[in-house]
Each structure stands twice: as structure tokens, then as C-alpha cells.
């Protein structure tokens, strides 16, 4: 299994990354620890309120900036007031960076995301974002975006795990040249005690978390599990030296419950 995905921009993105949601004061130290374990992708957002700490971790991790892949995202408020350029500039300032590798629309705010994307296309053309993409977009929203824009999203970052099998959306994205990146790939721990995964973990001498992550990467998805614990960081990274059988992949598919582990923002609730 390849450890890199080439995006439709030509930018190369690691399959494995570290999600920084709610990592708080541990953000910088987690980045430094993760780098020692081979992580190169770090995923933050303006809404996470830790871009400053992310930048500090990047500067102190011992690697050159070009050896790392940094993602951040524009929040709903900036979309509603049409301040995408301002929001992006503030994110860069907090990060202390000249560019990000990937800039995402965090949520598809109705009536806003097309204008948001047009502003992001300008940021992409300026070179300050090596790639631009979206998060939490459905197939219908992606089709809308593709119909009304000049730049194809490089990534769709979605909640994706054994309890919420997003295979139809993943297939549409991959067929369209859009990479899929799974957030909350461990479903906040909701599937880690499932018998079928326990049995596979015993067979492969792995954890159930590693089985779930492996299931995703074998589908061609990138993964950004979150942890601040060094033992879990290491465990989550050790998913590239074994392979699930086709029947095991199918069995995990059968766990689907359309279970959402992450919350929808209050301002998007119907």
C-alpha cells in the first residue's frame, strides 16, 4: 500500500496524517512526537483554535517546511460574511507560514460555498495554497461545485469509518479525481470493541483501531486519526505492513450503521 497520494494538482499528500481537533495545549508537542514516528501531514482548522500551536510545532519539529504537509480550513462565519481572503491571511499569520499545502472549505454552507470556492481559486492561483478542497461535501454539492467552478477540488475530507461506510461517495470522488480523506476514522472509539474486529485484530496481532484504519487505506482513502498519546500515535502509524483479505474487507463493510460520530455545527442544523 502506497503511503502517498498524488492529488489532481500534482501535489503529493501523505496517506496518514495527524488530526489536531481538540488537541489544545498538546498540539505542538504532539506534532514533534508524531514527526519522530514518521508523520508528515498535520490537519488543523481556524475553528480548532490551535493554529498558533500548530505553527509552533512545525517550526520546532526539526524538519524543513517543505518536508511537511499542512492543512487548514475556512470556517462558516467567514463564508457568510464573504471574508475568505481575510480568513486565509489570518490563518497563515497564526500558523507563521508563507503557504499551506491544502486549504479546505470546512462545511458546505448553503448559499455561500460557491462564492467561497471562487475566492479559494484565487488563493490557489496565488501559490499560497498548493491545493484547495472541501470537507463534508455530498455528491450533490460536489456536482454543483464542479459545474460552477474552474478548479476541481483536490480533496473531500469526510467522516468515514466502519460504522459509516461512505463507499458510494468515495467512489464518486475517486472517479472524479478527488482524493478522499477520512476524519474521525476511529469513530471516537465507537467500533473498537466489535467482535468481528476483535477477531481480526487477534489474527493479525494488531489493535482494532489498526484494523479500522487499514480497512480505510485499502479503499484508497487517506486517514487523519487524532491522538495526543505517544503510544496511540505510534499504533495508528503502523498500518502499512499488513493487508486484510477481500472477505475481511467485505465483513467490515457489513458493520455500517450510518453512524455519525462527529457533530454537525449548530449553525448548520435544520
Short mmCIF file of C-alpha atoms in Angstrom, two decimals:
data_model
loop_
_atom_site.label_atom_id
_atom_site.label_comp_id
_atom_site.label_asym_id
_atom_site.label_seq_id
_atom_site.Cartn_x
_atom_site.Cartn_y
_atom_site.Cartn_z
CA UNK A 1 0.00 0.00 0.00
CA UNK A 2 1.41 3.34 -1.05
CA UNK A 3 1.99 5.87 1.70
CA UNK A 4 1.41 8.82 -0.64
CA UNK A 5 -1.47 10.04 -2.78
CA UNK A 6 -0.86 12.31 -5.77
CA UNK A 7 -3.57 14.95 -5.87
CA UNK A 8 -5.07 16.30 -9.07
CA UNK A 9 -2.82 19.36 -8.70
CA UNK A 10 0.30 17.20 -8.77
CA UNK A 11 0.84 17.84 -5.07
CA UNK A 12 1.75 14.69 -3.14
CA UNK A 13 -0.21 14.08 0.08
CA UNK A 14 0.64 11.51 2.76
CA UNK A 15 -1.97 8.80 3.25
CA UNK A 16 -1.51 9.04 7.03
CA UNK A 17 -1.75 12.28 8.94
CA UNK A 18 -2.43 13.60 12.41
CA UNK A 19 -5.77 15.26 13.08
CA UNK A 20 -5.41 18.14 15.54
CA UNK A 21 -9.05 18.66 16.54
CA UNK A 22 -9.23 19.44 20.26
CA UNK A 23 -5.52 18.76 20.76
CA UNK A 24 -5.26 22.04 22.70
CA UNK A 25 -2.09 22.70 24.65
CA UNK A 26 -0.67 19.34 23.50
CA UNK A 27 -0.67 20.37 19.83
CA UNK A 28 2.97 21.40 19.43
CA UNK A 29 4.38 18.53 21.47
CA UNK A 30 2.15 16.04 19.62
CA UNK A 31 3.49 17.28 16.30
CA UNK A 32 7.07 16.90 17.46
CA UNK A 33 6.40 13.37 18.72
CA UNK A 34 4.49 12.42 15.58
CA UNK A 35 7.30 13.61 13.31
CA UNK A 36 9.68 11.24 15.10
CA UNK A 37 7.26 8.40 14.26
CA UNK A 38 7.10 9.27 10.58
CA UNK A 39 4.04 11.53 10.39
CA UNK A 40 4.35 14.32 7.85
CA UNK A 41 0.76 15.59 7.48
CA UNK A 42 -0.90 17.79 10.10
CA UNK A 43 -4.53 18.82 9.86
CA UNK A 44 -5.84 21.88 11.69
CA UNK A 45 -8.56 24.49 11.11
CA UNK A 46 -9.36 28.03 12.16
CA UNK A 47 -12.25 26.59 14.19
CA UNK A 48 -9.87 24.38 16.19
CA UNK A 49 -8.26 27.45 17.78
CA UNK A 50 -4.81 25.88 17.67
CA UNK A 51 -3.21 27.22 14.51
CA UNK A 52 -0.62 29.10 16.57
CA UNK A 53 0.35 25.91 18.41
CA UNK A 54 0.38 24.01 15.10
CA UNK A 55 2.82 26.53 13.67
CA UNK A 56 4.98 26.28 16.76
CA UNK A 57 5.09 22.50 16.44
CA UNK A 58 6.03 22.73 12.77
CA UNK A 59 8.83 25.19 13.45
CA UNK A 60 10.25 23.12 16.31
CA UNK A 61 9.88 19.61 14.86
CA UNK A 62 13.32 19.51 13.25
CA UNK A 63 12.18 19.12 9.63
CA UNK A 64 12.19 21.64 6.81
CA UNK A 65 8.83 23.18 5.97
CA UNK A 66 8.81 21.57 2.52
CA UNK A 67 9.05 18.13 4.11
CA UNK A 68 5.67 18.62 5.81
CA UNK A 69 2.08 18.79 4.59
CA UNK A 70 -0.11 21.31 6.43
CA UNK A 71 -3.88 21.61 6.06
CA UNK A 72 -6.19 24.24 7.47
CA UNK A 73 -9.79 25.21 6.80
CA UNK A 74 -12.10 28.22 6.47
CA UNK A 75 -14.98 28.35 8.92
CA UNK A 76 -18.66 29.02 8.29
CA UNK A 77 -18.68 32.57 9.70
CA UNK A 78 -16.09 33.76 7.20
CA UNK A 79 -18.14 32.20 4.40
CA UNK A 80 -21.29 34.01 5.46
CA UNK A 81 -19.62 37.43 5.57
CA UNK A 82 -17.59 36.78 2.43
CA UNK A 83 -14.21 37.27 4.09
CA UNK A 84 -12.34 34.28 2.67
CA UNK A 85 -9.16 36.17 1.81
CA UNK A 86 -9.08 37.76 5.25
CA UNK A 87 -9.71 34.45 6.99
CA UNK A 88 -6.97 32.75 4.99
CA UNK A 89 -4.48 35.53 5.69
CA UNK A 90 -5.20 35.31 9.40
CA UNK A 91 -4.72 31.54 9.33
CA UNK A 92 -1.34 31.96 7.63
CA UNK A 93 -0.37 34.56 10.20
CA UNK A 94 -1.35 32.33 13.11
CA UNK A 95 0.48 29.40 11.57
CA UNK A 96 3.52 31.54 10.84
CA UNK A 97 3.71 30.10 7.32
CA UNK A 98 4.04 31.51 3.83
CA UNK A 99 1.77 28.84 2.37
CA UNK A 100 -0.34 25.83 3.26
CA UNK A 101 -0.36 22.59 1.33
CA UNK A 102 -4.15 22.26 1.44
CA UNK A 103 -6.91 24.75 2.22
CA UNK A 104 -10.42 23.37 2.71
CA UNK A 105 -13.97 24.65 2.94
CA UNK A 106 -14.81 23.23 6.36
CA UNK A 107 -18.56 22.86 5.74
CA UNK A 108 -20.78 23.46 2.68
CA UNK A 109 -22.71 26.48 3.95
CA UNK A 110 -25.85 26.73 1.79
CA UNK A 111 -25.85 29.77 -0.45
CA UNK A 112 -22.20 30.51 0.33
CA UNK A 113 -19.91 27.72 -0.75
CA UNK A 114 -19.81 28.62 -4.46
CA UNK A 115 -18.59 32.14 -3.71
CA UNK A 116 -16.22 30.73 -1.11
CA UNK A 117 -14.75 28.42 -3.73
CA UNK A 118 -14.24 31.26 -6.21
CA UNK A 119 -12.24 33.14 -3.57
CA UNK A 120 -10.25 29.99 -2.81
CA UNK A 121 -9.44 29.57 -6.51
CA UNK A 122 -7.72 32.97 -6.35
CA UNK A 123 -5.76 31.87 -3.28
CA UNK A 124 -4.73 28.69 -5.09
CA UNK A 125 -3.59 30.61 -8.15
CA UNK A 126 -1.54 32.91 -5.93
CA UNK A 127 0.50 29.92 -4.76
CA UNK A 128 -0.30 30.44 -1.09
CA UNK A 129 -2.29 27.18 -1.07
CA UNK A 130 -0.68 24.34 -3.01
CA UNK A 131 -4.09 22.68 -3.30
CA UNK A 132 -7.67 23.51 -2.36
CA UNK A 133 -10.51 21.22 -1.45
CA UNK A 134 -13.62 20.69 0.60
CA UNK A 135 -14.83 18.91 3.70
CA UNK A 136 -18.20 17.36 4.46
CA UNK A 137 -19.46 17.74 0.88
CA UNK A 138 -22.06 15.37 -0.52
CA UNK A 139 -22.08 14.15 -4.11
CA UNK A 140 -24.79 16.70 -4.96
CA UNK A 141 -22.76 19.56 -3.50
CA UNK A 142 -19.64 18.38 -5.32
CA UNK A 143 -21.53 18.23 -8.61
CA UNK A 144 -22.79 21.76 -8.01
CA UNK A 145 -19.28 22.97 -7.30
CA UNK A 146 -17.82 21.20 -10.32
CA UNK A 147 -20.49 22.67 -12.59
CA UNK A 148 -19.85 26.25 -11.48
CA UNK A 149 -16.09 26.40 -10.99
CA UNK A 150 -12.83 26.18 -12.89
CA UNK A 151 -10.73 24.27 -10.35
CA UNK A 152 -11.63 20.73 -9.33
CA UNK A 153 -11.42 20.12 -5.56
CA UNK A 154 -8.26 18.17 -4.78
CA UNK A 155 -9.68 16.55 -1.63
CA UNK A 156 -13.02 15.86 0.02
CA UNK A 157 -12.44 15.31 3.74
CA UNK A 158 -15.35 13.38 5.22
CA UNK A 159 -16.27 11.39 8.31
CA UNK A 160 -15.61 7.81 7.23
CA UNK A 161 -15.18 4.66 9.29
CA UNK A 162 -16.60 1.11 9.57
CA UNK A 163 -19.78 2.36 11.23
CA UNK A 164 -20.40 4.91 8.47
CA UNK A 165 -19.41 3.36 5.18
CA UNK A 166 -19.13 6.15 2.63
CA UNK A 167 -18.27 3.90 -0.30
CA UNK A 168 -20.71 5.49 -2.81
CA UNK A 169 -19.34 8.98 -2.09
CA UNK A 170 -15.76 7.68 -2.04
CA UNK A 171 -16.26 6.02 -5.41
CA UNK A 172 -17.75 9.18 -6.92
CA UNK A 173 -14.85 11.26 -5.62
CA UNK A 174 -12.17 8.88 -6.80
CA UNK A 175 -13.82 8.53 -10.22
CA UNK A 176 -13.80 12.35 -10.43
CA UNK A 177 -10.14 12.66 -9.48
CA UNK A 178 -10.88 13.90 -5.96
CA UNK A 179 -8.91 12.28 -3.14
CA UNK A 180 -10.88 11.16 -0.09
CA UNK A 181 -9.52 11.83 3.37
CA UNK A 182 -11.24 10.25 6.37
CA UNK A 183 -11.62 12.23 9.57
CA UNK A 184 -12.85 10.60 12.78
CA UNK A 185 -11.65 7.31 11.22
CA UNK A 186 -11.88 5.61 14.63
CA UNK A 187 -15.45 6.89 15.17
CA UNK A 188 -14.36 8.31 18.55
CA UNK A 189 -13.78 4.70 19.65
CA UNK A 190 -17.33 3.55 18.90
CA UNK A 191 -16.38 0.39 16.97
CA UNK A 192 -13.23 -0.71 18.77
CA UNK A 193 -14.94 -3.48 20.75
CA UNK A 194 -16.87 -5.04 17.84
CA UNK A 195 -16.37 -8.81 17.83
CA UNK A 196 -15.53 -9.07 14.15
CA UNK A 197 -12.74 -6.52 14.53
CA UNK A 198 -11.50 -8.13 17.73
CA UNK A 199 -11.12 -11.43 15.89
CA UNK A 200 -9.23 -9.80 13.03
CA UNK A 201 -7.01 -7.95 15.49
CA UNK A 202 -6.13 -11.24 17.16
CA UNK A 203 -5.37 -12.86 13.79
CA UNK A 204 -3.03 -10.08 12.65
CA UNK A 205 -1.64 -9.26 16.12
CA UNK A 206 -2.94 -5.73 15.78
CA UNK A 207 -5.37 -3.46 17.57
CA UNK A 208 -8.93 -3.00 16.40
CA UNK A 209 -8.03 0.63 15.66
CA UNK A 210 -5.34 -0.54 13.28
CA UNK A 211 -7.83 -2.87 11.57
CA UNK A 212 -10.26 0.00 11.06
CA UNK A 213 -7.57 2.30 9.68
CA UNK A 214 -6.25 -0.44 7.43
CA UNK A 215 -9.75 -1.01 6.04
CA UNK A 216 -9.85 2.65 5.02
CA UNK A 217 -6.43 2.82 3.39
CA UNK A 218 -7.13 -0.35 1.42
CA UNK A 219 -10.11 1.50 -0.05
CA UNK A 220 -7.74 4.21 -1.21
CA UNK A 221 -8.69 6.76 1.45
CA UNK A 222 -6.25 8.86 3.42
CA UNK A 223 -6.71 8.91 7.21
CA UNK A 224 -6.12 11.52 9.90
CA UNK A 225 -6.70 9.86 13.29
CA UNK A 226 -6.35 12.16 16.28
CA UNK A 227 -4.44 11.38 19.45
CA UNK A 228 -2.10 13.17 21.82
CA UNK A 229 -0.86 9.93 23.40
CA UNK A 230 2.54 8.76 22.08
CA UNK A 231 1.55 5.09 22.28
CA UNK A 232 -1.59 5.70 20.22
CA UNK A 233 0.30 7.87 17.73
CA UNK A 234 2.72 5.02 17.15
CA UNK A 235 -0.03 2.41 16.97
CA UNK A 236 -2.03 4.42 14.44
CA UNK A 237 1.02 4.75 12.20
CA UNK A 238 1.66 1.00 11.96
CA UNK A 239 -0.92 0.16 9.30
CA UNK A 240 1.19 -0.30 6.17
CA UNK A 241 2.82 -3.68 6.77
CA UNK A 242 -0.20 -5.99 6.65
CA UNK A 243 -3.21 -6.46 4.37
CA UNK A 244 -6.78 -7.50 5.00
CA UNK A 245 -8.29 -10.21 2.84
CA UNK A 246 -11.14 -9.36 0.47
CA UNK A 247 -13.62 -11.33 2.59
CA UNK A 248 -12.50 -9.42 5.68
CA UNK A 249 -12.96 -6.11 3.90
CA UNK A 250 -16.49 -7.17 2.96
CA UNK A 251 -17.22 -8.29 6.51
CA UNK A 252 -16.20 -4.87 7.86
CA UNK A 253 -18.40 -3.25 5.21
CA UNK A 254 -21.28 -5.05 6.92
CA UNK A 255 -20.79 -3.08 10.13
CA UNK A 256 -22.27 0.03 8.53
CA UNK A 257 -24.93 1.79 10.63
CA UNK A 258 -24.71 5.28 9.07
CA UNK A 259 -23.43 6.28 12.50
CA UNK A 260 -22.17 9.85 12.78
CA UNK A 261 -19.50 10.20 15.48
CA UNK A 262 -18.70 13.87 14.85
CA UNK A 263 -21.10 16.75 15.42
CA UNK A 264 -22.72 18.97 12.82
CA UNK A 265 -22.14 22.66 13.69
CA UNK A 266 -25.09 24.32 15.40
CA UNK A 267 -25.36 26.93 12.64
CA UNK A 268 -25.98 24.18 10.06
CA UNK A 269 -28.62 22.24 11.93
CA UNK A 270 -32.00 22.24 10.23
#
